[in-house]
Tab-separated table of C-alpha atoms in Angstrom:
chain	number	residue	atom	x	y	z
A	1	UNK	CA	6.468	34.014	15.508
A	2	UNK	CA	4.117	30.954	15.848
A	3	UNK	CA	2.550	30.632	18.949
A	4	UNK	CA	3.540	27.222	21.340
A	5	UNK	CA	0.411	25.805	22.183
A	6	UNK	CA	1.334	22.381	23.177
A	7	UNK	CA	-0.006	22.556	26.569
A	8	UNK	CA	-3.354	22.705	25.188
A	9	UNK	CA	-3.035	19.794	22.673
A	10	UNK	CA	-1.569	17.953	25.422
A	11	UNK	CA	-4.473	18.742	27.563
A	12	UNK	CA	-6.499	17.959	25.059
A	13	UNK	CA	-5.249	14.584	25.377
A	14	UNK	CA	-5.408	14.394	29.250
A	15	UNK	CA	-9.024	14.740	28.887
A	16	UNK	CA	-9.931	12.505	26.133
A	17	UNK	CA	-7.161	10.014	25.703
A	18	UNK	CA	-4.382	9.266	23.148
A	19	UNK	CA	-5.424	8.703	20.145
A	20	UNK	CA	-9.256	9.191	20.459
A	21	UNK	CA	-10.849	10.901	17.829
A	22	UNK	CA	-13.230	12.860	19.928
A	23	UNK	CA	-10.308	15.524	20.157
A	24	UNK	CA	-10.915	15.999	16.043
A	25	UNK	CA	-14.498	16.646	16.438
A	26	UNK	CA	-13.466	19.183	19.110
A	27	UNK	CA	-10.750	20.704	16.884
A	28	UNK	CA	-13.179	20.966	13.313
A	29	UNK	CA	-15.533	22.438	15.985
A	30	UNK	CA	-13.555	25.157	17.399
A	31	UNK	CA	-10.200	25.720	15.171
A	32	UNK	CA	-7.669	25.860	17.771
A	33	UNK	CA	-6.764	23.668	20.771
A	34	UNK	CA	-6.350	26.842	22.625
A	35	UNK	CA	-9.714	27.848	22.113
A	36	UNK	CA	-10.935	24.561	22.539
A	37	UNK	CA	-9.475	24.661	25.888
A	38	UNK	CA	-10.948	27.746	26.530
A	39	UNK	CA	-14.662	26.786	25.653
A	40	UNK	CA	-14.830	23.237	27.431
A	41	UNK	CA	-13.599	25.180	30.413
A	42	UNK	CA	-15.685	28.060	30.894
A	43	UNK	CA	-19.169	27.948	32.809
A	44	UNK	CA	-20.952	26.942	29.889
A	45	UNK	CA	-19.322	24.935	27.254
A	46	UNK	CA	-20.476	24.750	23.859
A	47	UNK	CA	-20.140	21.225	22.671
A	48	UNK	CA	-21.690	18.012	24.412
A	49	UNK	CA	-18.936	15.693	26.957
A	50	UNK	CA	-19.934	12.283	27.771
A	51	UNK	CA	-19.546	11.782	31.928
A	52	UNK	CA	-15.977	11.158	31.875
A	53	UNK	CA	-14.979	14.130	29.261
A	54	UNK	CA	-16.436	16.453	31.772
A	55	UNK	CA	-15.152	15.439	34.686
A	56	UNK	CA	-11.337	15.454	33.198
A	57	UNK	CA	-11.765	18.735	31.673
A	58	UNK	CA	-13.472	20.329	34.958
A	59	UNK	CA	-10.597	18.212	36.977
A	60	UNK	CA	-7.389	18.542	35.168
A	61	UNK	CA	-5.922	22.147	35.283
A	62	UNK	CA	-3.486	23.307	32.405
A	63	UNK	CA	-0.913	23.607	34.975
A	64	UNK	CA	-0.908	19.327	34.578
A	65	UNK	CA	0.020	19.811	30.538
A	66	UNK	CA	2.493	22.629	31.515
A	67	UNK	CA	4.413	20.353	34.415
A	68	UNK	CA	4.098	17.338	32.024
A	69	UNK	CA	5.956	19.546	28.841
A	70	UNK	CA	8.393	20.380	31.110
A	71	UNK	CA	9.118	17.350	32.600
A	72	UNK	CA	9.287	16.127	29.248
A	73	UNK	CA	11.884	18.821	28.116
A	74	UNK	CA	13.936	18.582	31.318
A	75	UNK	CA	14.117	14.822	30.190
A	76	UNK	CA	15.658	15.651	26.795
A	77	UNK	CA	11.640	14.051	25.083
A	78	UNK	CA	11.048	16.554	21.937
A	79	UNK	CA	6.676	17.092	22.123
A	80	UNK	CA	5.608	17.887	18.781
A	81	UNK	CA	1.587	18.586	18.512
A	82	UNK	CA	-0.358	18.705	15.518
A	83	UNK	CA	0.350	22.677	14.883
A	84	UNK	CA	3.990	21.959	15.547
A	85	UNK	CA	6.584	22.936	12.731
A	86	UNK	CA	8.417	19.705	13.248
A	87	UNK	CA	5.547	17.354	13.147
A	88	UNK	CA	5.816	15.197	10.225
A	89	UNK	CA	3.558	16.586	7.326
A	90	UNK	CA	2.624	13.440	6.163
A	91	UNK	CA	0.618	12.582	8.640
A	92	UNK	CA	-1.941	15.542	8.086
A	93	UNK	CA	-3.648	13.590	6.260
A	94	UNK	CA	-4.533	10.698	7.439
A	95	UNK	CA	-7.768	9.789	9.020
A	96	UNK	CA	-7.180	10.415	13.040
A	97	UNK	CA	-3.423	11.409	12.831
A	98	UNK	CA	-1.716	11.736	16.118
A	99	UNK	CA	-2.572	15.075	17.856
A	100	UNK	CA	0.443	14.607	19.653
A	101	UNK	CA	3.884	13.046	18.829
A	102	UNK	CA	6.710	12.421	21.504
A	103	UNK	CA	9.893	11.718	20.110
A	104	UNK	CA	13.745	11.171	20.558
A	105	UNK	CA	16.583	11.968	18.361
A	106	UNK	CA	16.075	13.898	15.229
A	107	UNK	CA	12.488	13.873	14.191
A	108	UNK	CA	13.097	16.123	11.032
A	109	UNK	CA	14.551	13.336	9.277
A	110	UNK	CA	10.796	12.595	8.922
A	111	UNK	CA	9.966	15.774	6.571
A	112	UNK	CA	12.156	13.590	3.981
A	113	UNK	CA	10.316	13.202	0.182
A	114	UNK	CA	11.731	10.221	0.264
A	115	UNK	CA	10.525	7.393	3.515
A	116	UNK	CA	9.805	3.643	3.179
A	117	UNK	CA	8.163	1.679	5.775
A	118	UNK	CA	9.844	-1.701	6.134
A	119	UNK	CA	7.717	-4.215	7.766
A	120	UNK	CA	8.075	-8.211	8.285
A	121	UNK	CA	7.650	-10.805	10.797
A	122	UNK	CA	9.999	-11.130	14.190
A	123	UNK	CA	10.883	-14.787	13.210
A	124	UNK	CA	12.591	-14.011	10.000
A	125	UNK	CA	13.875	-16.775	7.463
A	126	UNK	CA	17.852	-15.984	6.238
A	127	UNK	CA	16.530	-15.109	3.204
A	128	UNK	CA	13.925	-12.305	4.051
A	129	UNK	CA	16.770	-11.083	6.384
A	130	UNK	CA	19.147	-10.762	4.002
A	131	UNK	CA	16.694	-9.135	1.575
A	132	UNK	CA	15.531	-6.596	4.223
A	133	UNK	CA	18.982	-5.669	4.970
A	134	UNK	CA	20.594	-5.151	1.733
A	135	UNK	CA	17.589	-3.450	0.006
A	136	UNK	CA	17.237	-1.309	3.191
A	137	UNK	CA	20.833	-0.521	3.017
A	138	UNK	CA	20.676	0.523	-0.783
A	139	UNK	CA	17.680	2.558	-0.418
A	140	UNK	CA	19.364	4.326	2.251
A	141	UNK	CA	22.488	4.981	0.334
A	142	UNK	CA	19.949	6.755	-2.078
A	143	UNK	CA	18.768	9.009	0.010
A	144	UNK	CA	15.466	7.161	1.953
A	145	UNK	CA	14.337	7.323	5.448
A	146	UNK	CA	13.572	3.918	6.500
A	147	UNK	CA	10.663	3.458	8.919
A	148	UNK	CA	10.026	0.294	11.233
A	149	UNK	CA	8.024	-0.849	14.478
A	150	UNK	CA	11.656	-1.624	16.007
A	151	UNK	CA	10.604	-4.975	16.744
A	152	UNK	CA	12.874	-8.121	16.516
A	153	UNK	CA	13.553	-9.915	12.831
A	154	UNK	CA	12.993	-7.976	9.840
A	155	UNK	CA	12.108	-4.294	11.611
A	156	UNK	CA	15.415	-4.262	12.934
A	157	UNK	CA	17.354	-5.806	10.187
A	158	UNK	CA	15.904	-2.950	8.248
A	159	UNK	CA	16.766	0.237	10.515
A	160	UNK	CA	20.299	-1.143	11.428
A	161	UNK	CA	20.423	-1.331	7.401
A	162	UNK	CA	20.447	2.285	7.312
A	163	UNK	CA	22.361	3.282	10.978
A	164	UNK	CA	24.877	0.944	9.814
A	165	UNK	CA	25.951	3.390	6.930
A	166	UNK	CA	25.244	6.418	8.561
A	167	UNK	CA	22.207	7.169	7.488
A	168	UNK	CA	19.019	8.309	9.709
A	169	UNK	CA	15.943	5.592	10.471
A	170	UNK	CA	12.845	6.026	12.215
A	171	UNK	CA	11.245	3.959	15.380
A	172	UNK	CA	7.564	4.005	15.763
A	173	UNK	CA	7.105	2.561	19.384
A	174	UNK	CA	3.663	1.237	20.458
A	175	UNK	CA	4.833	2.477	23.850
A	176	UNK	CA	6.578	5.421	25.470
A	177	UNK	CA	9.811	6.531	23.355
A	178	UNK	CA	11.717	5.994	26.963
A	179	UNK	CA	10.643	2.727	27.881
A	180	UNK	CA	13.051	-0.173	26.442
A	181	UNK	CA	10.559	-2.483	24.401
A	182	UNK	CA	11.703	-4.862	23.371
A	183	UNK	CA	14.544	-5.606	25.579
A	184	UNK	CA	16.897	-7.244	23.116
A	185	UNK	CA	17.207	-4.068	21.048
A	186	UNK	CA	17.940	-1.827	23.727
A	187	UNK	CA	21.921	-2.085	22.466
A	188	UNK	CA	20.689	-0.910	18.812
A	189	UNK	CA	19.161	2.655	20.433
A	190	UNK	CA	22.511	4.540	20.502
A	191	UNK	CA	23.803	3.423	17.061
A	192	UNK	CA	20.387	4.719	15.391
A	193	UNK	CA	20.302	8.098	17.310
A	194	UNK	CA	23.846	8.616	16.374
A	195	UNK	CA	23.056	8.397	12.843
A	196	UNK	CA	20.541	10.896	13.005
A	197	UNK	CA	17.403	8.484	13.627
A	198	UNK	CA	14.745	8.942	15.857
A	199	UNK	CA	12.070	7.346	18.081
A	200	UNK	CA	8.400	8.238	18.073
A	201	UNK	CA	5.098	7.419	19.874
A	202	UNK	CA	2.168	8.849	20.353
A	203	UNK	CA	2.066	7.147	23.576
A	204	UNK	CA	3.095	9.388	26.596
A	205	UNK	CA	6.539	8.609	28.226
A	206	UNK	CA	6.411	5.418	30.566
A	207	UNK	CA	3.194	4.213	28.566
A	208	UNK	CA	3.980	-0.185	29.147
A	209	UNK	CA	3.656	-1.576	25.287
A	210	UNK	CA	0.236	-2.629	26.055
A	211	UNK	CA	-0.927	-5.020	23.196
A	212	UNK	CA	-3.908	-2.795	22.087
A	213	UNK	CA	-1.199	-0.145	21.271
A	214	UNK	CA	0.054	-1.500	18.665
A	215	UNK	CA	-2.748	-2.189	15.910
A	216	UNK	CA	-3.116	1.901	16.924
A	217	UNK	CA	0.652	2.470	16.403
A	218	UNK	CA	0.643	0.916	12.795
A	219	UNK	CA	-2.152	3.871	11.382
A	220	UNK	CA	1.376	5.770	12.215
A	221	UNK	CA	3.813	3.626	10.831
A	222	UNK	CA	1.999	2.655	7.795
A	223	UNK	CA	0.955	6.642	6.843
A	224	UNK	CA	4.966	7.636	7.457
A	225	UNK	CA	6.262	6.022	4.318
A	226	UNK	CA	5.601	6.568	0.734
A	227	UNK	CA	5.320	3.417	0.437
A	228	UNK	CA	5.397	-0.011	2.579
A	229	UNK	CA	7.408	-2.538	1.831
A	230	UNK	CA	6.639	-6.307	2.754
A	231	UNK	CA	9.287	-8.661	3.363
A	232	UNK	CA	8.252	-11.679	4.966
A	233	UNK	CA	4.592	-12.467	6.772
A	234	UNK	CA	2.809	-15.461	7.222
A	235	UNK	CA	-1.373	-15.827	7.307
A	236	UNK	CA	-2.296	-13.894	10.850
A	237	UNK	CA	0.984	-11.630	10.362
A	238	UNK	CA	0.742	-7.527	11.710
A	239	UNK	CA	2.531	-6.753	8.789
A	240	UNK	CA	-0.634	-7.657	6.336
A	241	UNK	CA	-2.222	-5.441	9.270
A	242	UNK	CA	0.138	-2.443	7.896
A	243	UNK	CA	-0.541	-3.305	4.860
A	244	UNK	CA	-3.662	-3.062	4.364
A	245	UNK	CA	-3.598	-0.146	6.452
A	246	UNK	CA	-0.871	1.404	3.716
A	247	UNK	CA	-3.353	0.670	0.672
A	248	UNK	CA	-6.467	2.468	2.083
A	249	UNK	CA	-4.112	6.041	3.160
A	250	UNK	CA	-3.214	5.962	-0.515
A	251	UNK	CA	0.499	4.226	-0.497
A	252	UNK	CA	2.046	1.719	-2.227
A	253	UNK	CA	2.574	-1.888	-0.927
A	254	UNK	CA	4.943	-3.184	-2.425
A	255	UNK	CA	6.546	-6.692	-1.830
A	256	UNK	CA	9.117	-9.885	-1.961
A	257	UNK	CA	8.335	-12.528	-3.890
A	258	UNK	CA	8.552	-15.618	-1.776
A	259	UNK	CA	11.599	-18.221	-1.443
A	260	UNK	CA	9.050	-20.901	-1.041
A	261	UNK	CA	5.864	-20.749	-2.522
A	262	UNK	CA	4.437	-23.715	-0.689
A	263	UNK	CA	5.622	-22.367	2.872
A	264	UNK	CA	3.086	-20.823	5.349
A	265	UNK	CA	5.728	-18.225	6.179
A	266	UNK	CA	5.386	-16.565	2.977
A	267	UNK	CA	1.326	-17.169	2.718
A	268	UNK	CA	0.852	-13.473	3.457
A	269	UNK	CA	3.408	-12.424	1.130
A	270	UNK	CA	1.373	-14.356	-1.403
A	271	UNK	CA	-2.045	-12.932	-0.347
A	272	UNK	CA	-0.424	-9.722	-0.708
A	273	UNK	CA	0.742	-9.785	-4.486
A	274	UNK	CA	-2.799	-11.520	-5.604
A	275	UNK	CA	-4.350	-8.376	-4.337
A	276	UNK	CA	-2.004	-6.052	-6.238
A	277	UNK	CA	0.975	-5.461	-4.539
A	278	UNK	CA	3.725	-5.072	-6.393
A	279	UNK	CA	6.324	-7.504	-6.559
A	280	UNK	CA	9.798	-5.750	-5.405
A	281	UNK	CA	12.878	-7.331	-6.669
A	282	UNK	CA	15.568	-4.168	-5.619
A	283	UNK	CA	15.696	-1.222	-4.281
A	284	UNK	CA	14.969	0.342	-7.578
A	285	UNK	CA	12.027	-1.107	-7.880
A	286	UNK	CA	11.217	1.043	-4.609
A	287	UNK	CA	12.350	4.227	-5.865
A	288	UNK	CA	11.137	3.865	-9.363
A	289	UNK	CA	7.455	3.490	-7.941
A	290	UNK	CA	7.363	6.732	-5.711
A	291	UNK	CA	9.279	8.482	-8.029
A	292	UNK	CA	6.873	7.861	-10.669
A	293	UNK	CA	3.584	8.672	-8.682
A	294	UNK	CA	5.344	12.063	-7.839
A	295	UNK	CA	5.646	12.833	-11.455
A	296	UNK	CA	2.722	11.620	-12.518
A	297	UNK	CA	0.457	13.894	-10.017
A	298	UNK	CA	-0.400	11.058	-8.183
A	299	UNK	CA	1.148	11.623	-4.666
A	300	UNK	CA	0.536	15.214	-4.463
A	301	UNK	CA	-3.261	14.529	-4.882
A	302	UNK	CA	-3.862	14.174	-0.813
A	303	UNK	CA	-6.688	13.596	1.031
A	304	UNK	CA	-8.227	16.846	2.818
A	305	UNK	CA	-6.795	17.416	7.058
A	306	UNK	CA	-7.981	15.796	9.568
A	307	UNK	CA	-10.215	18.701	11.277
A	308	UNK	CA	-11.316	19.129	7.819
A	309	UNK	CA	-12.677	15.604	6.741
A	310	UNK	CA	-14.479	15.748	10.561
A	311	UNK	CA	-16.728	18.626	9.157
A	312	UNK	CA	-17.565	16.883	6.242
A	313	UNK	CA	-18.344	13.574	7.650
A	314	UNK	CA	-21.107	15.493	10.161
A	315	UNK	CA	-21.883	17.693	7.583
A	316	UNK	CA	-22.585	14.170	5.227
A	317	UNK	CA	-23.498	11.919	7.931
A	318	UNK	CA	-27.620	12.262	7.266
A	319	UNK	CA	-26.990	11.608	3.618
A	320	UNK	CA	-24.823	8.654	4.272
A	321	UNK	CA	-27.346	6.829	6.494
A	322	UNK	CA	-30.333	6.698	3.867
A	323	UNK	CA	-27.370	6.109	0.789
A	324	UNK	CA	-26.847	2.711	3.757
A	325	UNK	CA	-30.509	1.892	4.318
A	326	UNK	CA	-31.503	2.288	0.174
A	327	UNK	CA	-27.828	-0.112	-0.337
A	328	UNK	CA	-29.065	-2.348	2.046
A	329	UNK	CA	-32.764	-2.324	1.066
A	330	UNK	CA	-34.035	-0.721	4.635
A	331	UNK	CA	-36.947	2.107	4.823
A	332	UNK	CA	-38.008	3.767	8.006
A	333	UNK	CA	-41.216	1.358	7.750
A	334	UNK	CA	-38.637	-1.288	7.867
A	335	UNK	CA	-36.342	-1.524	10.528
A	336	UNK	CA	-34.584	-4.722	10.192
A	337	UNK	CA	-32.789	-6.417	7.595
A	338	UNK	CA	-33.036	-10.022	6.826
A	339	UNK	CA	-31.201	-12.675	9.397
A	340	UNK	CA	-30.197	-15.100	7.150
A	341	UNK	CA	-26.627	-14.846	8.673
A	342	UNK	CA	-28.301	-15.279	12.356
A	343	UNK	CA	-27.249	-18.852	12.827
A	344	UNK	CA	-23.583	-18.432	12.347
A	345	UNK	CA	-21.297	-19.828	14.799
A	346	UNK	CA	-18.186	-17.543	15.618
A	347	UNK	CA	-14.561	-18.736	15.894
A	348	UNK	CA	-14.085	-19.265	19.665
A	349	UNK	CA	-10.814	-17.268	19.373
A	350	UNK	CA	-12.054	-13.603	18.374
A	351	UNK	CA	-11.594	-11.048	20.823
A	352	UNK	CA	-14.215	-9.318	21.985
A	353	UNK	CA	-14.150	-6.013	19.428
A	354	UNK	CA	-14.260	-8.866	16.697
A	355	UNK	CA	-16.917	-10.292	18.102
A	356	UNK	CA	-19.014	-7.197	17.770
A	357	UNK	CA	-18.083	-6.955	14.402
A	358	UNK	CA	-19.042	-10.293	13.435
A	359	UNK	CA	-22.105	-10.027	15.163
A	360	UNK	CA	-23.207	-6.459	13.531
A	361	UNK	CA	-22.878	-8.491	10.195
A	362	UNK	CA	-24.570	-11.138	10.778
A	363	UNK	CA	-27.456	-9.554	9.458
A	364	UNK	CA	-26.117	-9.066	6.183
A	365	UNK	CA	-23.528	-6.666	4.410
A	366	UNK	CA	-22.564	-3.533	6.084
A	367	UNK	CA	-20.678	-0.032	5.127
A	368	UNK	CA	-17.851	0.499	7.269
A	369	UNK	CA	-18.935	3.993	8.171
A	370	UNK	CA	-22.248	2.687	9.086
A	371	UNK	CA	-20.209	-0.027	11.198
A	372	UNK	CA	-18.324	2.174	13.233
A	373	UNK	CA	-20.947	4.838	14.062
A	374	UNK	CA	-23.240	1.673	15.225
A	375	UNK	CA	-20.602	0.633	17.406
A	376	UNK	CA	-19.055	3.577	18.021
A	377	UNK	CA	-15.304	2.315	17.030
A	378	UNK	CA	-13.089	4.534	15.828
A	379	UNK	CA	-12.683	4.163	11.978
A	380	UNK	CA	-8.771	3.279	12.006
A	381	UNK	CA	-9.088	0.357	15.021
A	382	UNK	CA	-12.294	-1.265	12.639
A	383	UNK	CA	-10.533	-1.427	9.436
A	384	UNK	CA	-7.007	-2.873	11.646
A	385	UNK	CA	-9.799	-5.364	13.451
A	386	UNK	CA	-11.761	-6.078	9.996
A	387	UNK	CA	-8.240	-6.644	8.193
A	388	UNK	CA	-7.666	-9.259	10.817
A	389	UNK	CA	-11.140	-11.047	10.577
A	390	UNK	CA	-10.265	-11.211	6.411
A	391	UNK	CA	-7.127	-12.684	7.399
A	392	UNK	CA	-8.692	-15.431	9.654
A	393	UNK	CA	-11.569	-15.796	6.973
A	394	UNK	CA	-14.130	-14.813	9.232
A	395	UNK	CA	-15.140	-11.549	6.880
A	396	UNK	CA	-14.796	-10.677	3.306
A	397	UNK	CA	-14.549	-7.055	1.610
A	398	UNK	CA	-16.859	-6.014	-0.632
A	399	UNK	CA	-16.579	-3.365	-3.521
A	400	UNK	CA	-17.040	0.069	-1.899
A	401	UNK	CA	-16.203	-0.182	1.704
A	402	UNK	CA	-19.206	-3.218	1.986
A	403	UNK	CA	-17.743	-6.053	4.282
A	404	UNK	CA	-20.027	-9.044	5.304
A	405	UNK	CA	-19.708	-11.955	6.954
A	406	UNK	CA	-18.709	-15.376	5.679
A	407	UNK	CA	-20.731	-18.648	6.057
């Protein structure tokens, strides 16, 4: 009989925060959240906590995780941590997956062979909407999961697509699975659950839909199908966000040719194909491509666990540094690089984690990994925040994970 430890994964996340992947590093260190739990409480822990990580874990008793589970059961909210039987496989693999999902309906839809991630922009044209539906609605016929953000315009044209015939969708909410975002769609919650669909977070219940939730939500989103699908998204679209996301876990992107080639609502779409997505003209066309990576090999060639790839990246992390400094033409004898980036002015309208960014390369090309260990971001929020500086043309990729800053 497997052992429930979701009151340690959960404390886990009392004490460092959703999402963060500080609870990896913990995990690769000591196996099990149970045993993690054991060492960072006892007299002398074994790992180093920054000020805040030890006052939460000398502060919050597992009796909070318990109470918290079973407020979350009494409430009819399924918990599903990492170890869980029901958590969705696919995610194992991604780089930070959610150590802990909350969902409602039937999450085991999600252990299909078979899921798409449908993803377009709120304000829709009448043609992308009518593409989203009846290609959603055909792939669901055949058998596929559809996954959206549940957002207005294309997301939900997509889901209904499949609730409509019966057939089960998935909700990834960038806030608590109980907290009705957005407010128009609140009707559309009992047709999906009744067709064996389900809503997911990784966001506790009663988490607000922040706005920094999201870019983390679509890691989730983007790793649950496949493949992604693309159906309408202008310039500064999230979808491109997903995207891009999609391409670097190893998915297809796959996407509709625009109605207009000259309109700015279809500029992403456009953007998209140039840089090898491929065009999708049916559902088939769908199908056909996951089908045909699972018989090639392709899709069963997976990247390594999360706890896993944390070992390695310590383990490589010395080796990595002086492969950056010979790249990038730095010794030890020579600490800086040359600053003919220095005089750049910045777009008045990056946040302030773009900012960073843009500053860190303004001293010439950078590897990601080097970026986020210099700023200490975690790797999925720099390549959502780096995807959006390509799409304002602030940044450019380079080959091999090299991104640098454009005059």
């Amino acid at each position: 009989m497997t052992v429930d430890d979701r009151k340690y994964w959960l404390w886990l996340n009392m004490v460092f925060g959703t999402g963060n992947h500080r609870i990896w590093e913990v995990i690769s260190f000591f196996g099990t959240a149970e045993k993690a739990y054991a060492a960072l409480t006892s007299d002398e822990p074994t790992v180093s906590l920054n000020e805040k990580e030890q006052k939460n874990a000398a502060e919050i008793p597992i009796s909070n995780a318990e109470s918290f589970l079973a407020n979350c059961n009494k409430r009819g909210i399924g918990v599903a941590a990492f170890t869980s039987p029901e958590y969705p496989h696919i995610l194992e693999h991604i780089y930070n997956p959610p150590s802990v999902l909350y969902y409602k309906g039937n999450i085991s839809c999600l252990q299909s062979e078979l899921t798409v991630t449908a993803v377009g922009t709120r304000k829709a044209s009448a043609y992308s909407l009518k593409a989203a539906k009846d290609i959603c609605s055909e792939l669901s016929a055949r058998g596929a999961v559809i996954v959206s953000g549940f957002a207005m315009g294309v997301d939900l044209a997509c889901s209904m697509a499949a609730a409509e015939i019966g057939r089960p969708t998935a909700c990834v909410m960038g806030c608590g699975v109980d907290v009705d975002y957005p407010k128009q769609n609140f009707a559309y919650r009992d047709p999906i659950l009744a067709a064996g669909g389900v809503f997911i977070s990784e966001f506790p219940p009663g988490t607000p839909p922040y706005s920094p939730n999201f870019p983390k939500r679509n890691r989730i989103l983007s790793a649950l199908g496949r493949a992604v699908i693309v159906f309408e998204a202008n310039p500064r679209s999230g979808a491109l966000i997903t995207a891009n996301l999609a391409a670097g876990q190893g998915r297809e992107v796959l996407c509709l040719p625009p109605a207009d080639i000259f309109s700015e609502s279809f500029a992403g779409n456009i953007k998209l194909l140039r840089d090898g997505a491929i065009p999708m003209y049916s559902a088939s066309d769908v199908i056909d491509c996951i089908t045909f990576r699972k018989r090639t090999g392709d899709a069963a060639v997976l990247p390594k666990k999360a706890a896993e790839l944390v070992k390695e990246k310590a383990a490589s992390e010395t080796d990595m540094k002086e492969m950056l400094k010979a790249l990038n033409g730095i010794s030890d004898e020579q600490p800086g690089r040359k600053q003919e980036h220095s005089n750049i002015e910045l777009p008045s309208d990056l946040s302030e984690q773009q900012t960073r960014i843009a500053e860190a390369l303004k001293n010439g090309p950078l590897h990601a990994d080097e970026l986020a260990s210099s700023l200490e971001i975690d790797t999925g929020e720099l390549m959502t925040e780096l995807t959006e500086l390509e799409i304002f043309g602030t940044v450019r990729s380079l080959p091999g994970k090299m991104y640098e800053l454009i005059r």
